[in-house]
């Protein structure tokens, strides 16, 4: 959470009084224009009507609310979803399901096994695995934190769901590329 707030130029103020509790204030900069009314924006139809599975996504995300929200939205778009709340579970679920997973949405910062180690393990098991990194950090920082591994793509938090769906659909439709590296 702190990384997302900081990446948007915000701060967190904490006031704590023993015996009385704590108050957290999240301060974000204002934008110069009012929020846009989105009621008239057309939402693309999902693949739900076709009954065809768009692909299988392993979502490795430690923020439970975000993981559940993303997984729910992916399922509405007809993806099959496997969820993991930490790196160790993510690597284990990948091992158990590696032949059916089309793409992995991998948070860089994870408890337990790090995102870097999870990516390394997945690429050891299946060198052509498509992994889309996600983090609040910029792409250069994200890539430097994972070392020599080469993910298939990258999406920065907070991302637009439409952007994420497009990237995951592309990953599921593309043919495997050994050491491939697409930018999202």
PDB file of C-alpha atoms in Angstrom:
ATOM      1  CA  UNK A   1       0.000   0.000   0.000  1.00  0.00           C
ATOM      2  CA  UNK A   2       2.761   2.423   0.938  1.00  0.00           C
ATOM      3  CA  UNK A   3       4.488   1.844  -2.418  1.00  0.00           C
ATOM      4  CA  UNK A   4       1.335   2.700  -4.355  1.00  0.00           C
ATOM      5  CA  UNK A   5       0.737   5.865  -2.321  1.00  0.00           C
ATOM      6  CA  UNK A   6       4.376   6.971  -2.693  1.00  0.00           C
ATOM      7  CA  UNK A   7       4.413   6.284  -6.427  1.00  0.00           C
ATOM      8  CA  UNK A   8       1.560   8.776  -6.814  1.00  0.00           C
ATOM      9  CA  UNK A   9       3.319  11.491  -4.826  1.00  0.00           C
ATOM     10  CA  UNK A  10       1.295  10.861  -1.682  1.00  0.00           C
ATOM     11  CA  UNK A  11       2.162  10.395   1.958  1.00  0.00           C
ATOM     12  CA  UNK A  12       0.813   8.611   5.005  1.00  0.00           C
ATOM     13  CA  UNK A  13       0.490  10.467   8.308  1.00  0.00           C
ATOM     14  CA  UNK A  14       0.157   8.434  11.485  1.00  0.00           C
ATOM     15  CA  UNK A  15      -0.979   9.810  14.831  1.00  0.00           C
ATOM     16  CA  UNK A  16      -0.777   7.291  17.661  1.00  0.00           C
ATOM     17  CA  UNK A  17      -1.697   7.884  21.296  1.00  0.00           C
ATOM     18  CA  UNK A  18      -1.038   5.062  23.796  1.00  0.00           C
ATOM     19  CA  UNK A  19      -4.301   3.689  25.117  1.00  0.00           C
ATOM     20  CA  UNK A  20      -6.370   5.655  22.577  1.00  0.00           C
ATOM     21  CA  UNK A  21      -5.439   4.047  19.279  1.00  0.00           C
ATOM     22  CA  UNK A  22      -3.990   5.243  16.002  1.00  0.00           C
ATOM     23  CA  UNK A  23      -5.214   7.379  13.117  1.00  0.00           C
ATOM     24  CA  UNK A  24      -3.862   6.973   9.598  1.00  0.00           C
ATOM     25  CA  UNK A  25      -4.293   9.692   7.006  1.00  0.00           C
ATOM     26  CA  UNK A  26      -3.563   8.971   3.364  1.00  0.00           C
ATOM     27  CA  UNK A  27      -2.820  12.164   1.478  1.00  0.00           C
ATOM     28  CA  UNK A  28      -2.762  12.172  -2.319  1.00  0.00           C
ATOM     29  CA  UNK A  29      -2.179  15.141  -4.627  1.00  0.00           C
ATOM     30  CA  UNK A  30      -5.190  16.693  -6.340  1.00  0.00           C
ATOM     31  CA  UNK A  31      -5.605  16.654 -10.076  1.00  0.00           C
ATOM     32  CA  UNK A  32      -6.296  19.873 -11.940  1.00  0.00           C
ATOM     33  CA  UNK A  33      -9.528  18.716 -13.538  1.00  0.00           C
ATOM     34  CA  UNK A  34     -12.784  17.275 -12.187  1.00  0.00           C
ATOM     35  CA  UNK A  35     -13.442  13.556 -12.413  1.00  0.00           C
ATOM     36  CA  UNK A  36     -15.045  12.499 -15.667  1.00  0.00           C
ATOM     37  CA  UNK A  37     -18.581  11.108 -15.765  1.00  0.00           C
ATOM     38  CA  UNK A  38     -18.249   7.516 -16.939  1.00  0.00           C
ATOM     39  CA  UNK A  39     -21.935   6.613 -17.189  1.00  0.00           C
ATOM     40  CA  UNK A  40     -21.974   7.003 -20.999  1.00  0.00           C
ATOM     41  CA  UNK A  41     -18.792   5.049 -21.698  1.00  0.00           C
ATOM     42  CA  UNK A  42     -19.426   1.808 -23.560  1.00  0.00           C
ATOM     43  CA  UNK A  43     -18.059  -1.247 -21.785  1.00  0.00           C
ATOM     44  CA  UNK A  44     -16.734  -3.956 -24.107  1.00  0.00           C
ATOM     45  CA  UNK A  45     -18.725  -7.167 -23.998  1.00  0.00           C
ATOM     46  CA  UNK A  46     -17.057 -10.094 -22.328  1.00  0.00           C
ATOM     47  CA  UNK A  47     -16.308 -13.457 -23.856  1.00  0.00           C
ATOM     48  CA  UNK A  48     -18.847 -14.895 -21.403  1.00  0.00           C
ATOM     49  CA  UNK A  49     -21.434 -15.150 -24.165  1.00  0.00           C
ATOM     50  CA  UNK A  50     -19.216 -17.359 -26.318  1.00  0.00           C
ATOM     51  CA  UNK A  51     -18.746 -19.870 -23.477  1.00  0.00           C
ATOM     52  CA  UNK A  52     -15.091 -20.208 -24.453  1.00  0.00           C
ATOM     53  CA  UNK A  53     -12.382 -20.004 -21.804  1.00  0.00           C
ATOM     54  CA  UNK A  54     -10.051 -17.110 -22.639  1.00  0.00           C
ATOM     55  CA  UNK A  55      -7.111 -18.805 -20.882  1.00  0.00           C
ATOM     56  CA  UNK A  56      -5.855 -19.862 -17.468  1.00  0.00           C
ATOM     57  CA  UNK A  57      -4.223 -17.214 -15.291  1.00  0.00           C
ATOM     58  CA  UNK A  58      -2.287 -17.828 -12.077  1.00  0.00           C
ATOM     59  CA  UNK A  59      -2.699 -14.663  -9.983  1.00  0.00           C
ATOM     60  CA  UNK A  60       0.080 -14.369  -7.369  1.00  0.00           C
ATOM     61  CA  UNK A  61      -0.829 -11.337  -5.241  1.00  0.00           C
ATOM     62  CA  UNK A  62      -0.473 -10.892  -1.483  1.00  0.00           C
ATOM     63  CA  UNK A  63      -3.030  -8.064  -1.155  1.00  0.00           C
ATOM     64  CA  UNK A  64      -6.122 -10.198  -0.569  1.00  0.00           C
ATOM     65  CA  UNK A  65      -8.708  -7.592  -1.578  1.00  0.00           C
ATOM     66  CA  UNK A  66      -6.895  -6.841  -4.832  1.00  0.00           C
ATOM     67  CA  UNK A  67      -6.313 -10.546  -5.590  1.00  0.00           C
ATOM     68  CA  UNK A  68      -9.996 -11.391  -5.091  1.00  0.00           C
ATOM     69  CA  UNK A  69     -11.201  -8.378  -7.100  1.00  0.00           C
ATOM     70  CA  UNK A  70      -8.863  -9.099 -10.028  1.00  0.00           C
ATOM     71  CA  UNK A  71      -9.728 -12.811  -9.965  1.00  0.00           C
ATOM     72  CA  UNK A  72     -13.459 -12.070  -9.923  1.00  0.00           C
ATOM     73  CA  UNK A  73     -13.147  -9.686 -12.874  1.00  0.00           C
ATOM     74  CA  UNK A  74     -11.001 -12.158 -14.806  1.00  0.00           C
ATOM     75  CA  UNK A  75     -13.599 -14.875 -14.266  1.00  0.00           C
ATOM     76  CA  UNK A  76     -16.296 -12.510 -15.592  1.00  0.00           C
ATOM     77  CA  UNK A  77     -14.138 -12.170 -18.715  1.00  0.00           C
ATOM     78  CA  UNK A  78     -14.124 -15.975 -19.002  1.00  0.00           C
ATOM     79  CA  UNK A  79     -10.607 -16.641 -17.759  1.00  0.00           C
ATOM     80  CA  UNK A  80      -9.964 -19.650 -15.584  1.00  0.00           C
ATOM     81  CA  UNK A  81      -8.174 -18.348 -12.474  1.00  0.00           C
ATOM     82  CA  UNK A  82      -5.893 -19.943  -9.894  1.00  0.00           C
ATOM     83  CA  UNK A  83      -5.097 -17.718  -6.885  1.00  0.00           C
ATOM     84  CA  UNK A  84      -2.060 -17.580  -4.605  1.00  0.00           C
ATOM     85  CA  UNK A  85      -1.569 -15.176  -1.684  1.00  0.00           C
ATOM     86  CA  UNK A  86       2.210 -15.549  -1.350  1.00  0.00           C
ATOM     87  CA  UNK A  87       5.261 -16.579  -3.339  1.00  0.00           C
ATOM     88  CA  UNK A  88       5.629 -20.066  -1.890  1.00  0.00           C
ATOM     89  CA  UNK A  89       2.007 -20.949  -2.671  1.00  0.00           C
ATOM     90  CA  UNK A  90       2.345 -19.403  -6.139  1.00  0.00           C
ATOM     91  CA  UNK A  91       5.376 -21.550  -6.982  1.00  0.00           C
ATOM     92  CA  UNK A  92       3.661 -24.650  -5.589  1.00  0.00           C
ATOM     93  CA  UNK A  93       0.457 -24.037  -7.575  1.00  0.00           C
ATOM     94  CA  UNK A  94       2.501 -23.430 -10.718  1.00  0.00           C
ATOM     95  CA  UNK A  95       4.327 -26.748 -10.218  1.00  0.00           C
ATOM     96  CA  UNK A  96       1.005 -28.567  -9.788  1.00  0.00           C
ATOM     97  CA  UNK A  97      -0.723 -26.883 -12.762  1.00  0.00           C
ATOM     98  CA  UNK A  98       2.117 -25.809 -15.081  1.00  0.00           C
ATOM     99  CA  UNK A  99       0.746 -27.539 -18.180  1.00  0.00           C
ATOM    100  CA  UNK A 100      -2.597 -25.734 -18.024  1.00  0.00           C
ATOM    101  CA  UNK A 101      -1.424 -22.228 -17.010  1.00  0.00           C
ATOM    102  CA  UNK A 102      -1.279 -19.813 -19.949  1.00  0.00           C
ATOM    103  CA  UNK A 103       0.015 -16.757 -18.090  1.00  0.00           C
ATOM    104  CA  UNK A 104       1.039 -15.733 -14.575  1.00  0.00           C
ATOM    105  CA  UNK A 105       0.204 -12.324 -13.072  1.00  0.00           C
ATOM    106  CA  UNK A 106       3.016 -11.975 -10.532  1.00  0.00           C
ATOM    107  CA  UNK A 107       3.359  -9.265  -7.898  1.00  0.00           C
ATOM    108  CA  UNK A 108       7.030  -8.363  -7.454  1.00  0.00           C
ATOM    109  CA  UNK A 109       6.826  -7.821  -3.686  1.00  0.00           C
ATOM    110  CA  UNK A 110       5.591 -10.961  -1.938  1.00  0.00           C
ATOM    111  CA  UNK A 111       5.846 -12.512   1.511  1.00  0.00           C
ATOM    112  CA  UNK A 112       7.575 -15.869   1.782  1.00  0.00           C
ATOM    113  CA  UNK A 113       9.288 -16.626  -1.504  1.00  0.00           C
ATOM    114  CA  UNK A 114      10.119 -13.351  -3.309  1.00  0.00           C
ATOM    115  CA  UNK A 115       8.719 -12.462  -6.725  1.00  0.00           C
ATOM    116  CA  UNK A 116      12.252 -12.811  -8.074  1.00  0.00           C
ATOM    117  CA  UNK A 117      12.581 -16.377  -6.736  1.00  0.00           C
ATOM    118  CA  UNK A 118       9.075 -17.340  -7.882  1.00  0.00           C
ATOM    119  CA  UNK A 119       9.834 -16.138 -11.418  1.00  0.00           C
ATOM    120  CA  UNK A 120      13.159 -17.999 -11.412  1.00  0.00           C
ATOM    121  CA  UNK A 121      11.466 -21.227 -10.261  1.00  0.00           C
ATOM    122  CA  UNK A 122       8.675 -20.938 -12.838  1.00  0.00           C
ATOM    123  CA  UNK A 123      11.170 -20.363 -15.645  1.00  0.00           C
ATOM    124  CA  UNK A 124      13.215 -23.340 -14.440  1.00  0.00           C
ATOM    125  CA  UNK A 125      10.124 -25.557 -14.593  1.00  0.00           C
ATOM    126  CA  UNK A 126       8.843 -24.160 -17.900  1.00  0.00           C
ATOM    127  CA  UNK A 127      11.233 -21.823 -19.750  1.00  0.00           C
ATOM    128  CA  UNK A 128       8.473 -20.531 -22.059  1.00  0.00           C
ATOM    129  CA  UNK A 129       6.158 -19.466 -19.215  1.00  0.00           C
ATOM    130  CA  UNK A 130       4.549 -16.075 -19.768  1.00  0.00           C
ATOM    131  CA  UNK A 131       4.808 -13.953 -16.642  1.00  0.00           C
ATOM    132  CA  UNK A 132       3.371 -10.462 -16.368  1.00  0.00           C
ATOM    133  CA  UNK A 133       4.982  -8.555 -13.507  1.00  0.00           C
ATOM    134  CA  UNK A 134       2.858  -6.152 -11.512  1.00  0.00           C
ATOM    135  CA  UNK A 135       4.012  -3.608  -8.944  1.00  0.00           C
ATOM    136  CA  UNK A 136       3.576   0.013  -7.919  1.00  0.00           C
ATOM    137  CA  UNK A 137       7.213   0.607  -8.856  1.00  0.00           C
ATOM    138  CA  UNK A 138       8.220   1.799 -12.312  1.00  0.00           C
ATOM    139  CA  UNK A 139       9.319  -0.750 -14.879  1.00  0.00           C
ATOM    140  CA  UNK A 140      13.064  -0.160 -14.419  1.00  0.00           C
ATOM    141  CA  UNK A 141      12.843  -0.687 -10.640  1.00  0.00           C
ATOM    142  CA  UNK A 142      10.661  -3.754 -11.125  1.00  0.00           C
ATOM    143  CA  UNK A 143      13.105  -5.297 -13.584  1.00  0.00           C
ATOM    144  CA  UNK A 144      16.131  -4.543 -11.405  1.00  0.00           C
ATOM    145  CA  UNK A 145      14.430  -6.227  -8.443  1.00  0.00           C
ATOM    146  CA  UNK A 146      14.027  -9.490 -10.374  1.00  0.00           C
ATOM    147  CA  UNK A 147      17.599  -9.693 -11.635  1.00  0.00           C
ATOM    148  CA  UNK A 148      18.443 -11.671 -14.757  1.00  0.00           C
ATOM    149  CA  UNK A 149      14.985 -13.173 -15.309  1.00  0.00           C
ATOM    150  CA  UNK A 150      13.013 -11.882 -18.266  1.00  0.00           C
ATOM    151  CA  UNK A 151       9.257 -11.581 -17.758  1.00  0.00           C
ATOM    152  CA  UNK A 152       6.902 -11.617 -20.731  1.00  0.00           C
ATOM    153  CA  UNK A 153       5.281  -8.322 -19.753  1.00  0.00           C
ATOM    154  CA  UNK A 154       4.737  -5.649 -17.143  1.00  0.00           C
ATOM    155  CA  UNK A 155       1.762  -3.680 -15.821  1.00  0.00           C
ATOM    156  CA  UNK A 156       2.073  -0.954 -13.195  1.00  0.00           C
ATOM    157  CA  UNK A 157      -0.304  -0.660 -10.253  1.00  0.00           C
ATOM    158  CA  UNK A 158      -2.798   0.799 -10.105  1.00  0.00           C
ATOM    159  CA  UNK A 159      -3.676  -0.508 -13.550  1.00  0.00           C
ATOM    160  CA  UNK A 160      -6.820  -0.144 -15.583  1.00  0.00           C
ATOM    161  CA  UNK A 161      -8.710  -3.409 -15.763  1.00  0.00           C
ATOM    162  CA  UNK A 162      -9.131  -2.970 -19.540  1.00  0.00           C
ATOM    163  CA  UNK A 163      -5.332  -2.703 -19.894  1.00  0.00           C
ATOM    164  CA  UNK A 164      -4.801  -5.849 -17.804  1.00  0.00           C
ATOM    165  CA  UNK A 165      -7.403  -7.860 -19.743  1.00  0.00           C
ATOM    166  CA  UNK A 166      -5.838  -6.838 -23.063  1.00  0.00           C
ATOM    167  CA  UNK A 167      -2.376  -7.837 -21.905  1.00  0.00           C
ATOM    168  CA  UNK A 168      -3.537 -11.200 -20.509  1.00  0.00           C
ATOM    169  CA  UNK A 169      -5.583 -11.986 -23.641  1.00  0.00           C
ATOM    170  CA  UNK A 170      -2.524 -11.233 -25.788  1.00  0.00           C
ATOM    171  CA  UNK A 171      -0.394 -13.524 -23.612  1.00  0.00           C
ATOM    172  CA  UNK A 172      -2.939 -16.343 -23.906  1.00  0.00           C
ATOM    173  CA  UNK A 173      -3.189 -15.985 -27.696  1.00  0.00           C
ATOM    174  CA  UNK A 174       0.517 -15.601 -28.508  1.00  0.00           C
ATOM    175  CA  UNK A 175       2.600 -18.637 -29.301  1.00  0.00           C
ATOM    176  CA  UNK A 176       5.249 -19.445 -26.676  1.00  0.00           C
ATOM    177  CA  UNK A 177       8.564 -17.698 -27.246  1.00  0.00           C
ATOM    178  CA  UNK A 178      11.685 -18.965 -25.556  1.00  0.00           C
ATOM    179  CA  UNK A 179      12.962 -16.021 -23.513  1.00  0.00           C
ATOM    180  CA  UNK A 180      10.274 -13.795 -25.050  1.00  0.00           C
ATOM    181  CA  UNK A 181       9.836 -10.329 -23.651  1.00  0.00           C
ATOM    182  CA  UNK A 182       6.811  -8.215 -24.517  1.00  0.00           C
ATOM    183  CA  UNK A 183       6.077  -4.853 -23.037  1.00  0.00           C
ATOM    184  CA  UNK A 184       2.576  -4.154 -21.793  1.00  0.00           C
TER     185      UNK A 184
END
